[in-house]
Short mmCIF file of C-alpha atoms in Angstrom, two decimals:
data_model
loop_
_atom_site.label_atom_id
_atom_site.label_comp_id
_atom_site.label_asym_id
_atom_site.label_seq_id
_atom_site.Cartn_x
_atom_site.Cartn_y
_atom_site.Cartn_z
CA UNK W 10 0.00 -0.23 -0.10
CA UNK W 11 2.68 2.01 0.98
CA UNK W 12 4.56 2.17 -2.36
CA UNK W 13 0.65 2.40 -4.27
CA UNK W 14 0.12 5.36 -2.58
CA UNK W 15 3.86 6.92 -3.28
CA UNK W 16 3.17 6.20 -7.25
CA UNK W 17 -0.44 7.58 -7.70
CA UNK W 18 0.81 11.08 -5.88
CA UNK W 19 3.56 10.61 -8.37
CA UNK W 20 1.45 10.50 -10.80
CA UNK W 21 -1.50 12.59 -10.23
CA UNK W 22 0.23 15.31 -8.78
CA UNK W 23 4.37 15.72 -10.13
CA UNK W 24 2.32 17.41 -12.94
CA UNK W 25 1.12 19.52 -9.99
CA UNK W 26 4.37 20.73 -9.24
CA UNK W 27 5.95 20.37 -12.72
CA UNK W 28 3.06 23.00 -14.05
CA UNK W 29 3.74 25.28 -10.93
CA UNK W 30 7.70 25.30 -11.86
CA UNK W 31 6.61 26.13 -15.68
CA UNK W 32 4.44 29.04 -15.00
CA UNK W 33 7.15 30.66 -12.26
CA UNK W 34 8.43 31.10 -15.71
CA UNK W 35 6.30 33.56 -16.64
CA UNK W 36 4.72 34.88 -13.59
CA UNK W 37 7.30 35.26 -10.73
CA UNK W 38 5.84 34.28 -7.15
CA UNK W 39 7.21 37.53 -5.72
CA UNK W 40 5.01 39.06 -7.44
CA UNK W 41 1.28 37.75 -6.85
CA UNK W 42 -0.56 39.61 -4.85
CA UNK W 43 -1.59 37.97 -1.47
CA UNK W 44 -5.46 38.27 -2.52
CA UNK W 45 -4.08 36.14 -5.66
CA UNK W 46 -3.06 33.45 -4.08
CA UNK W 47 -5.48 33.53 -1.56
CA UNK W 48 -8.02 32.83 -4.92
CA UNK W 49 -6.11 30.67 -6.13
CA UNK W 50 -6.25 28.34 -3.19
CA UNK W 51 -9.26 29.14 -1.95
CA UNK W 52 -10.73 28.59 -5.17
CA UNK W 53 -8.16 25.80 -5.91
CA UNK W 54 -9.75 23.73 -2.42
CA UNK W 55 -12.83 23.90 -3.73
CA UNK W 56 -12.68 22.83 -6.62
CA UNK W 57 -11.31 20.04 -6.55
CA UNK W 58 -14.46 19.10 -2.91
CA UNK W 59 -16.61 19.99 -5.35
CA UNK W 60 -15.31 17.74 -7.95
CA UNK W 61 -14.83 15.09 -5.86
CA UNK W 62 -17.78 15.04 -4.89
CA UNK W 63 -20.06 15.05 -7.76
CA UNK W 64 -17.31 13.17 -9.59
CA UNK W 65 -19.87 10.06 -9.32
CA UNK W 66 -22.45 11.70 -10.75
CA UNK W 67 -21.20 13.00 -13.93
CA UNK W 68 -19.75 9.92 -14.53
CA UNK W 69 -23.54 9.03 -15.81
CA UNK W 70 -24.08 11.81 -17.77
CA UNK W 71 -23.95 11.54 -22.08
CA UNK W 72 -24.93 7.62 -21.32
CA UNK W 73 -22.17 7.06 -19.49
CA UNK W 74 -19.53 8.80 -20.97
CA UNK W 75 -19.62 11.66 -19.23
CA UNK W 76 -15.76 12.14 -16.94
CA UNK W 77 -13.83 11.85 -20.35
CA UNK W 78 -15.78 14.10 -21.61
CA UNK W 79 -16.07 17.09 -19.08
CA UNK W 80 -11.77 15.65 -19.26
CA UNK W 81 -11.94 16.58 -22.69
CA UNK W 82 -13.34 19.85 -22.02
CA UNK W 83 -11.25 20.98 -19.33
CA UNK W 84 -8.08 19.86 -20.93
CA UNK W 85 -8.54 21.98 -23.40
CA UNK W 86 -9.01 25.08 -21.59
CA UNK W 87 -6.28 24.45 -19.64
CA UNK W 88 -3.82 24.19 -23.02
CA UNK W 89 -5.12 27.25 -24.43
CA UNK W 90 -5.27 29.47 -21.46
CA UNK W 91 -0.97 28.01 -20.63
CA UNK W 92 -0.58 28.70 -24.13
CA UNK W 93 -0.97 32.54 -23.89
CA UNK W 94 0.35 32.85 -20.83
CA UNK W 95 3.48 30.26 -21.82
CA UNK W 96 3.63 32.86 -25.19
CA UNK W 97 4.49 35.93 -22.70
CA UNK W 98 8.48 34.09 -22.78
CA UNK W 99 8.90 35.08 -26.41
CA UNK W 100 8.22 38.77 -26.31
CA UNK W 101 10.59 38.21 -22.98
CA UNK W 102 8.25 41.13 -21.59
CA UNK W 103 6.23 41.59 -17.93
CA UNK W 104 3.42 38.65 -19.43
CA UNK W 105 0.28 41.03 -20.23
CA UNK W 106 -2.45 40.88 -17.55
CA UNK W 107 -4.96 39.04 -19.24
CA UNK W 108 -1.79 36.35 -20.17
CA UNK W 109 -1.41 36.42 -15.98
CA UNK W 110 -5.60 36.32 -15.40
CA UNK W 111 -5.75 33.16 -17.88
CA UNK W 112 -2.56 31.39 -16.42
CA UNK W 113 -4.03 31.18 -12.83
CA UNK W 114 -7.40 30.19 -13.97
CA UNK W 115 -4.96 27.45 -16.47
CA UNK W 116 -3.54 26.28 -13.03
CA UNK W 117 -6.46 26.07 -10.75
CA UNK W 118 -8.37 23.78 -13.82
CA UNK W 119 -5.50 22.07 -13.69
CA UNK W 120 -5.05 20.82 -9.97
CA UNK W 121 -8.78 20.86 -9.88
CA UNK W 122 -8.42 17.80 -12.35
CA UNK W 123 -5.56 16.28 -10.59
CA UNK W 124 -5.94 16.37 -7.18
CA UNK W 125 -9.41 15.71 -6.95
CA UNK W 126 -7.82 11.78 -8.93
CA UNK W 127 -6.46 11.76 -6.05
CA UNK W 128 -9.03 12.63 -3.17
CA UNK W 129 -10.44 9.12 -4.54
CA UNK W 130 -7.68 6.57 -4.16
CA UNK W 131 -7.66 8.94 -0.55
CA UNK W 132 -11.15 7.82 0.09
CA UNK W 133 -11.40 4.32 -1.02
CA UNK W 134 -8.19 3.97 0.79
CA UNK W 135 -9.64 5.38 4.12
CA UNK W 136 -13.37 4.36 3.69
CA UNK W 137 -12.29 0.23 4.45
CA UNK W 138 -9.91 1.96 6.54
CA UNK W 139 -6.93 0.80 5.80
CA UNK W 140 -3.61 1.36 7.39
CA UNK W 141 -3.97 4.91 8.08
CA UNK W 142 -0.07 4.64 9.47
CA UNK W 143 1.53 3.04 5.72
CA UNK W 144 -0.68 5.82 3.65
CA UNK W 145 1.35 8.98 6.15
CA UNK W 146 4.34 7.51 4.90
CA UNK W 147 3.42 7.08 1.33
CA UNK W 148 2.19 10.60 1.43
CA UNK W 149 4.93 11.87 3.12
CA UNK W 150 7.32 10.26 0.79
CA UNK W 151 5.48 11.15 -1.80
CA UNK W 152 5.45 14.75 -1.69
CA UNK W 153 9.35 13.92 -0.69
CA UNK W 154 9.81 12.61 -4.47
CA UNK W 155 8.11 15.42 -5.55
CA UNK W 156 9.53 18.49 -3.98
CA UNK W 157 13.03 17.26 -4.95
CA UNK W 158 11.95 17.40 -8.54
CA UNK W 159 10.89 20.25 -8.29
CA UNK W 160 13.15 22.30 -6.71
CA UNK W 161 15.84 21.03 -9.04
CA UNK W 162 13.36 21.49 -12.25
CA UNK W 163 12.94 25.04 -10.63
CA UNK W 164 16.59 25.19 -10.96
CA UNK W 165 17.45 24.58 -13.81
CA UNK W 166 14.85 26.15 -15.48
CA UNK W 167 16.16 29.87 -14.61
CA UNK W 168 19.27 28.94 -15.26
CA UNK W 169 17.59 29.48 -18.58
CA UNK W 170 16.45 32.38 -17.85
CA UNK W 171 19.38 33.20 -16.22
CA UNK W 172 20.61 32.71 -19.69
CA UNK W 173 18.11 33.86 -21.22
CA UNK W 174 17.92 30.50 -23.44
CA UNK W 175 14.48 31.82 -23.33
CA UNK W 176 13.89 28.68 -26.78
CA UNK W 177 14.22 26.22 -23.00
CA UNK W 178 11.88 27.33 -21.32
CA UNK W 179 8.98 27.29 -24.66
CA UNK W 180 10.01 23.63 -25.56
CA UNK W 181 9.93 22.03 -21.85
CA UNK W 182 6.86 24.75 -21.61
CA UNK W 183 4.87 23.36 -25.04
CA UNK W 184 6.34 19.27 -24.83
CA UNK W 185 4.85 19.70 -21.32
CA UNK W 186 1.12 21.20 -23.14
CA UNK W 187 0.98 18.66 -25.65
CA UNK W 188 1.68 16.19 -22.86
CA UNK W 189 -0.88 16.52 -21.39
CA UNK W 190 -3.48 17.34 -24.31
CA UNK W 191 -2.31 14.54 -26.05
CA UNK W 192 -3.94 12.53 -23.02
CA UNK W 193 -7.16 13.58 -24.83
CA UNK W 194 -6.81 10.21 -26.86
CA UNK W 195 -7.34 7.68 -25.07
CA UNK W 196 -10.28 9.15 -23.16
CA UNK W 197 -12.30 10.05 -25.98
CA UNK W 198 -10.86 5.90 -27.04
CA UNK W 199 -11.94 4.87 -24.42
CA UNK W 200 -15.27 6.03 -24.85
CA UNK W 201 -15.92 5.00 -28.33
CA UNK W 202 -15.91 8.60 -29.64
CA UNK W 203 -12.21 8.53 -30.75
CA UNK W 204 -11.63 5.63 -33.82
CA UNK W 205 -9.42 2.95 -31.92
CA UNK W 206 -6.32 1.78 -34.25
CA UNK W 207 -3.51 -0.26 -32.89
CA UNK W 208 -0.23 1.00 -31.74
CA UNK W 209 1.97 2.51 -33.82
CA UNK W 210 5.36 1.50 -32.10
CA UNK W 211 6.53 -0.83 -28.93
CA UNK W 212 8.88 0.84 -26.22
CA UNK W 213 8.14 -0.93 -23.38
CA UNK W 214 11.13 -2.85 -23.55
CA UNK W 215 13.10 0.45 -23.03
CA UNK W 216 10.16 3.04 -20.46
CA UNK W 217 6.96 0.89 -19.56
CA UNK W 218 4.93 2.98 -18.72
CA UNK W 219 4.29 1.42 -14.66
CA UNK W 220 7.31 1.78 -14.27
CA UNK W 221 8.71 5.23 -12.63
CA UNK W 222 10.85 6.57 -15.47
CA UNK W 223 7.40 5.76 -17.41
CA UNK W 224 4.78 8.00 -14.82
CA UNK W 225 8.09 10.87 -14.92
CA UNK W 226 8.37 10.81 -19.05
CA UNK W 227 5.12 10.47 -18.91
CA UNK W 228 4.55 13.86 -16.94
CA UNK W 229 6.70 15.78 -18.52
CA UNK W 230 5.72 15.21 -22.07
CA UNK W 231 3.57 12.87 -22.17
CA UNK W 232 5.18 9.44 -22.68
CA UNK W 233 3.42 6.67 -23.84
CA UNK W 234 5.42 3.53 -24.44
CA UNK W 235 3.37 2.11 -27.04
CA UNK W 236 1.53 5.85 -27.66
CA UNK W 237 -1.57 4.57 -31.96
CA UNK W 238 -1.76 6.79 -34.49
CA UNK W 239 -4.08 9.38 -32.99
CA UNK W 240 -2.39 10.31 -29.74
CA UNK W 241 1.26 11.04 -31.97
CA UNK W 242 -0.91 13.33 -34.49
CA UNK W 243 -2.69 15.53 -31.83
CA UNK W 244 0.94 15.10 -30.44
CA UNK W 245 2.65 16.51 -33.59
CA UNK W 246 -0.46 18.75 -33.69
CA UNK W 247 0.08 20.71 -31.08
CA UNK W 248 4.01 21.12 -31.04
CA UNK W 249 3.69 22.91 -34.67
CA UNK W 250 1.35 25.16 -32.74
CA UNK W 251 3.65 26.08 -30.82
CA UNK W 252 5.71 26.45 -33.74
CA UNK W 253 3.95 28.80 -35.59
CA UNK W 254 2.76 30.93 -32.63
CA UNK W 255 7.10 31.66 -32.09
CA UNK W 256 7.54 32.36 -35.46
CA UNK W 257 4.55 34.71 -35.09
CA UNK W 258 5.82 36.45 -31.69
CA UNK W 259 9.52 36.51 -33.90
CA UNK W 260 8.88 37.83 -36.34
CA UNK W 261 7.29 40.53 -34.18
CA UNK W 262 9.83 41.26 -32.09
CA UNK W 263 11.95 41.45 -34.73
CA UNK W 264 9.16 44.35 -36.73
CA UNK W 265 9.12 45.86 -32.85
CA UNK W 266 13.06 46.81 -31.77
CA UNK W 267 13.68 47.07 -35.75
CA UNK W 268 11.55 50.00 -34.41
CA UNK W 269 12.39 50.93 -32.07
CA UNK W 270 15.80 50.75 -33.49
CA UNK W 271 14.55 53.51 -36.82
CA UNK W 272 13.39 55.51 -33.58
CA UNK W 273 16.00 55.62 -32.21
CA UNK W 274 18.29 56.23 -34.97
CA UNK W 275 15.75 59.05 -35.33
CA UNK W 276 16.37 61.04 -32.33
CA UNK W 277 20.27 61.30 -32.88
CA UNK B 26 -8.68 12.64 -41.92
CA UNK B 27 -12.33 12.71 -40.84
CA UNK B 28 -12.67 9.45 -40.48
CA UNK B 29 -8.75 8.84 -38.84
CA UNK B 30 -9.98 9.66 -35.76
CA UNK B 31 -14.21 9.27 -35.35
CA UNK B 32 -15.28 6.27 -34.61
CA UNK B 33 -18.07 5.24 -36.33
CA UNK B 34 -19.03 1.90 -36.54
CA UNK B 35 -23.01 1.14 -34.95
CA UNK B 36 -22.47 1.43 -30.84
CA UNK B 37 -25.21 -1.79 -31.04
CA UNK B 38 -23.37 -3.87 -33.42
CA UNK B 39 -20.61 -4.58 -30.77
CA UNK B 40 -20.06 -7.03 -28.58
CA UNK B 41 -20.76 -6.39 -24.93
CA UNK B 42 -18.83 -8.25 -22.46
CA UNK B 43 -19.46 -8.19 -18.12
CA UNK B 44 -16.19 -7.63 -15.81
CA UNK B 45 -17.46 -7.52 -11.74
CA UNK B 46 -15.55 -6.13 -8.93
CA UNK B 47 -15.71 -7.92 -5.55
CA UNK B 48 -14.22 -7.81 -3.11
CA UNK B 49 -11.23 -6.14 -4.84
CA UNK B 50 -11.12 -8.62 -7.00
CA UNK B 51 -12.39 -8.80 -10.95
CA UNK B 52 -14.44 -12.16 -11.64
CA UNK B 53 -13.74 -13.28 -14.36
CA UNK B 54 -10.42 -13.05 -13.97
CA UNK B 55 -9.43 -14.53 -17.31
CA UNK B 56 -11.70 -12.74 -19.67
CA UNK B 57 -11.97 -13.99 -24.22
CA UNK B 58 -12.39 -12.26 -25.87
CA UNK B 59 -12.40 -11.86 -30.10
CA UNK B 60 -9.43 -10.34 -31.77
CA UNK B 61 -10.07 -7.17 -34.23
CA UNK B 62 -13.24 -6.66 -33.23
CA UNK B 63 -14.07 -3.62 -30.74
CA UNK B 64 -15.40 -4.72 -28.29
CA UNK B 65 -17.76 -3.02 -25.25
CA UNK B 66 -16.40 -4.36 -21.50
CA UNK B 67 -19.16 -2.62 -18.60
CA UNK B 68 -17.25 -3.03 -15.21
CA UNK B 69 -19.98 -3.57 -12.57
CA UNK B 70 -18.52 -2.58 -8.93
CA UNK B 71 -19.86 -4.37 -6.37
CA UNK B 72 -17.57 -3.30 -4.01
CA UNK B 73 -18.30 0.13 -1.23
CA UNK B 74 -15.34 1.89 -2.57
CA UNK B 75 -14.20 3.19 -5.69
CA UNK B 76 -11.87 1.38 -7.59
CA UNK B 77 -9.86 2.30 -10.93
CA UNK B 78 -9.44 0.61 -13.62
CA UNK B 79 -5.83 0.53 -15.39
CA UNK B 80 -4.27 -1.63 -18.07
CA UNK B 81 -1.26 -0.30 -19.57
CA UNK B 82 -1.41 -2.64 -22.20
CA UNK B 83 -4.90 -1.50 -23.46
CA UNK B 84 -3.76 2.19 -22.43
CA UNK B 85 -7.28 2.76 -20.40
CA UNK B 86 -7.72 3.83 -17.34
CA UNK B 87 -10.79 4.79 -15.77
CA UNK B 88 -12.37 4.96 -12.09
CA UNK B 89 -14.85 2.45 -10.79
CA UNK B 90 -16.96 4.43 -8.92
CA UNK B 91 -18.85 1.95 -5.71
CA UNK B 92 -22.43 -0.35 -6.92
CA UNK B 93 -21.82 1.55 -9.60
CA UNK B 94 -21.17 0.04 -13.87
CA UNK B 95 -18.87 1.22 -15.54
CA UNK B 96 -18.15 1.09 -19.68
CA UNK B 97 -15.40 0.97 -20.88
CA UNK B 98 -14.80 0.27 -24.79
CA UNK B 99 -11.11 -1.84 -26.42
CA UNK B 100 -10.39 -3.12 -29.21
CA UNK B 101 -9.55 -3.51 -32.32
CA UNK B 102 -6.12 -6.17 -30.93
CA UNK B 103 -3.85 -8.07 -32.24
CA UNK B 104 -4.14 -12.05 -30.67
CA UNK B 105 -1.97 -11.90 -27.26
CA UNK B 106 -3.05 -11.77 -23.65
CA UNK B 107 -3.29 -8.28 -22.29
CA UNK B 108 -3.69 -7.07 -18.05
CA UNK B 109 -5.25 -5.30 -16.66
CA UNK B 110 -5.41 -4.38 -12.74
CA UNK B 111 -7.37 -1.97 -10.34
CA UNK B 112 -5.08 1.08 -9.10
CA UNK B 113 -6.65 0.89 -5.59
CA UNK B 114 -5.86 -1.77 -4.46
CA UNK B 115 -3.32 -3.96 -7.61
CA UNK B 116 -1.94 -7.04 -5.83
CA UNK B 117 -6.04 -8.26 -5.33
CA UNK B 118 -8.27 -6.80 -8.02
CA UNK B 119 -6.30 -8.21 -11.38
CA UNK B 120 -6.87 -9.79 -14.51
CA UNK B 121 -5.94 -10.65 -17.80
CA UNK B 122 -8.55 -9.67 -20.90
CA UNK B 123 -7.75 -12.66 -24.05
CA UNK B 124 -7.81 -12.11 -27.28
CA UNK B 125 -8.06 -14.87 -29.27
CA UNK B 126 -8.92 -15.08 -33.58
CA UNK B 127 -11.59 -17.73 -32.93
CA UNK B 128 -14.70 -15.29 -31.70
CA UNK B 129 -14.83 -15.46 -28.78
CA UNK B 130 -17.12 -16.15 -25.57
#
């Protein structure tokens, strides 16, 4: 039970830690007001427990496809909100208010999706009155692993920011968000909305989905040992969208730099 | 491109198979399904607590709420064994879906 709690903690909650690290590259933590922090915490807690409470009823919606459809919509919203937020990295200017707000809403929805699943697991263990000691130990180890990993990731990302290698941080964002949005393929395939096809390849021999590395890679960039064609197509489309935004933002920045250079020349 | 993504087979034609979860054990622990056909798996969780049906082989993951039926579509699959387990009780809640060439069940 101890190992299982650790694995589920990493699987469900590590993505939230990773997202917090990524968001810290766009929005400096010391620039977030206490009021906003309180709003994020309260909204997340209310959202997590409301989702946990209504999850069985949500499951009955749309002929038993409720959870998959709602989660797909939520992940879509999270994806686009965070995409808008992280695109501020490319202009290297201060994040706009609307981008900051969308990023925060994206974080809240993402936290609610992942944490409510973990609460369902905790409720299942605590209701069956199994060893609470093991669950507490598992939670402590899981939290320790997530905090250690987050510290490393946070320092790495901020080293890139300090050295002005914004593109590497943008790539980390692109891989993380593409991995998250591609999960909707499996969700929609299991309720027969999307067509299921066989796996394009099988890399189980190298990294198993069920292994610790498998969970970590899945969190970081949506690793699947045996992905379907639809999964790969969505993943590629998402990466292409990031590339398109990169070129649009870069050309805009180039124009702005040229304009300011010309203005300076005229002044001189 | 549209046909590549959207499922278009009639759900009425899809064969149904049943699994039951009781005392954190799936029955039958070995379920035979036909190869190269999409099948509908209906899982009834008779326990008082939730469980999560999880299968890395099938790329499926669904929470099974207590005293409720849940549906998962799987396949078309190649012949072979596809393991699944209950993520909250992986030691007891385990099973395998055996995909056979001949029409099963």
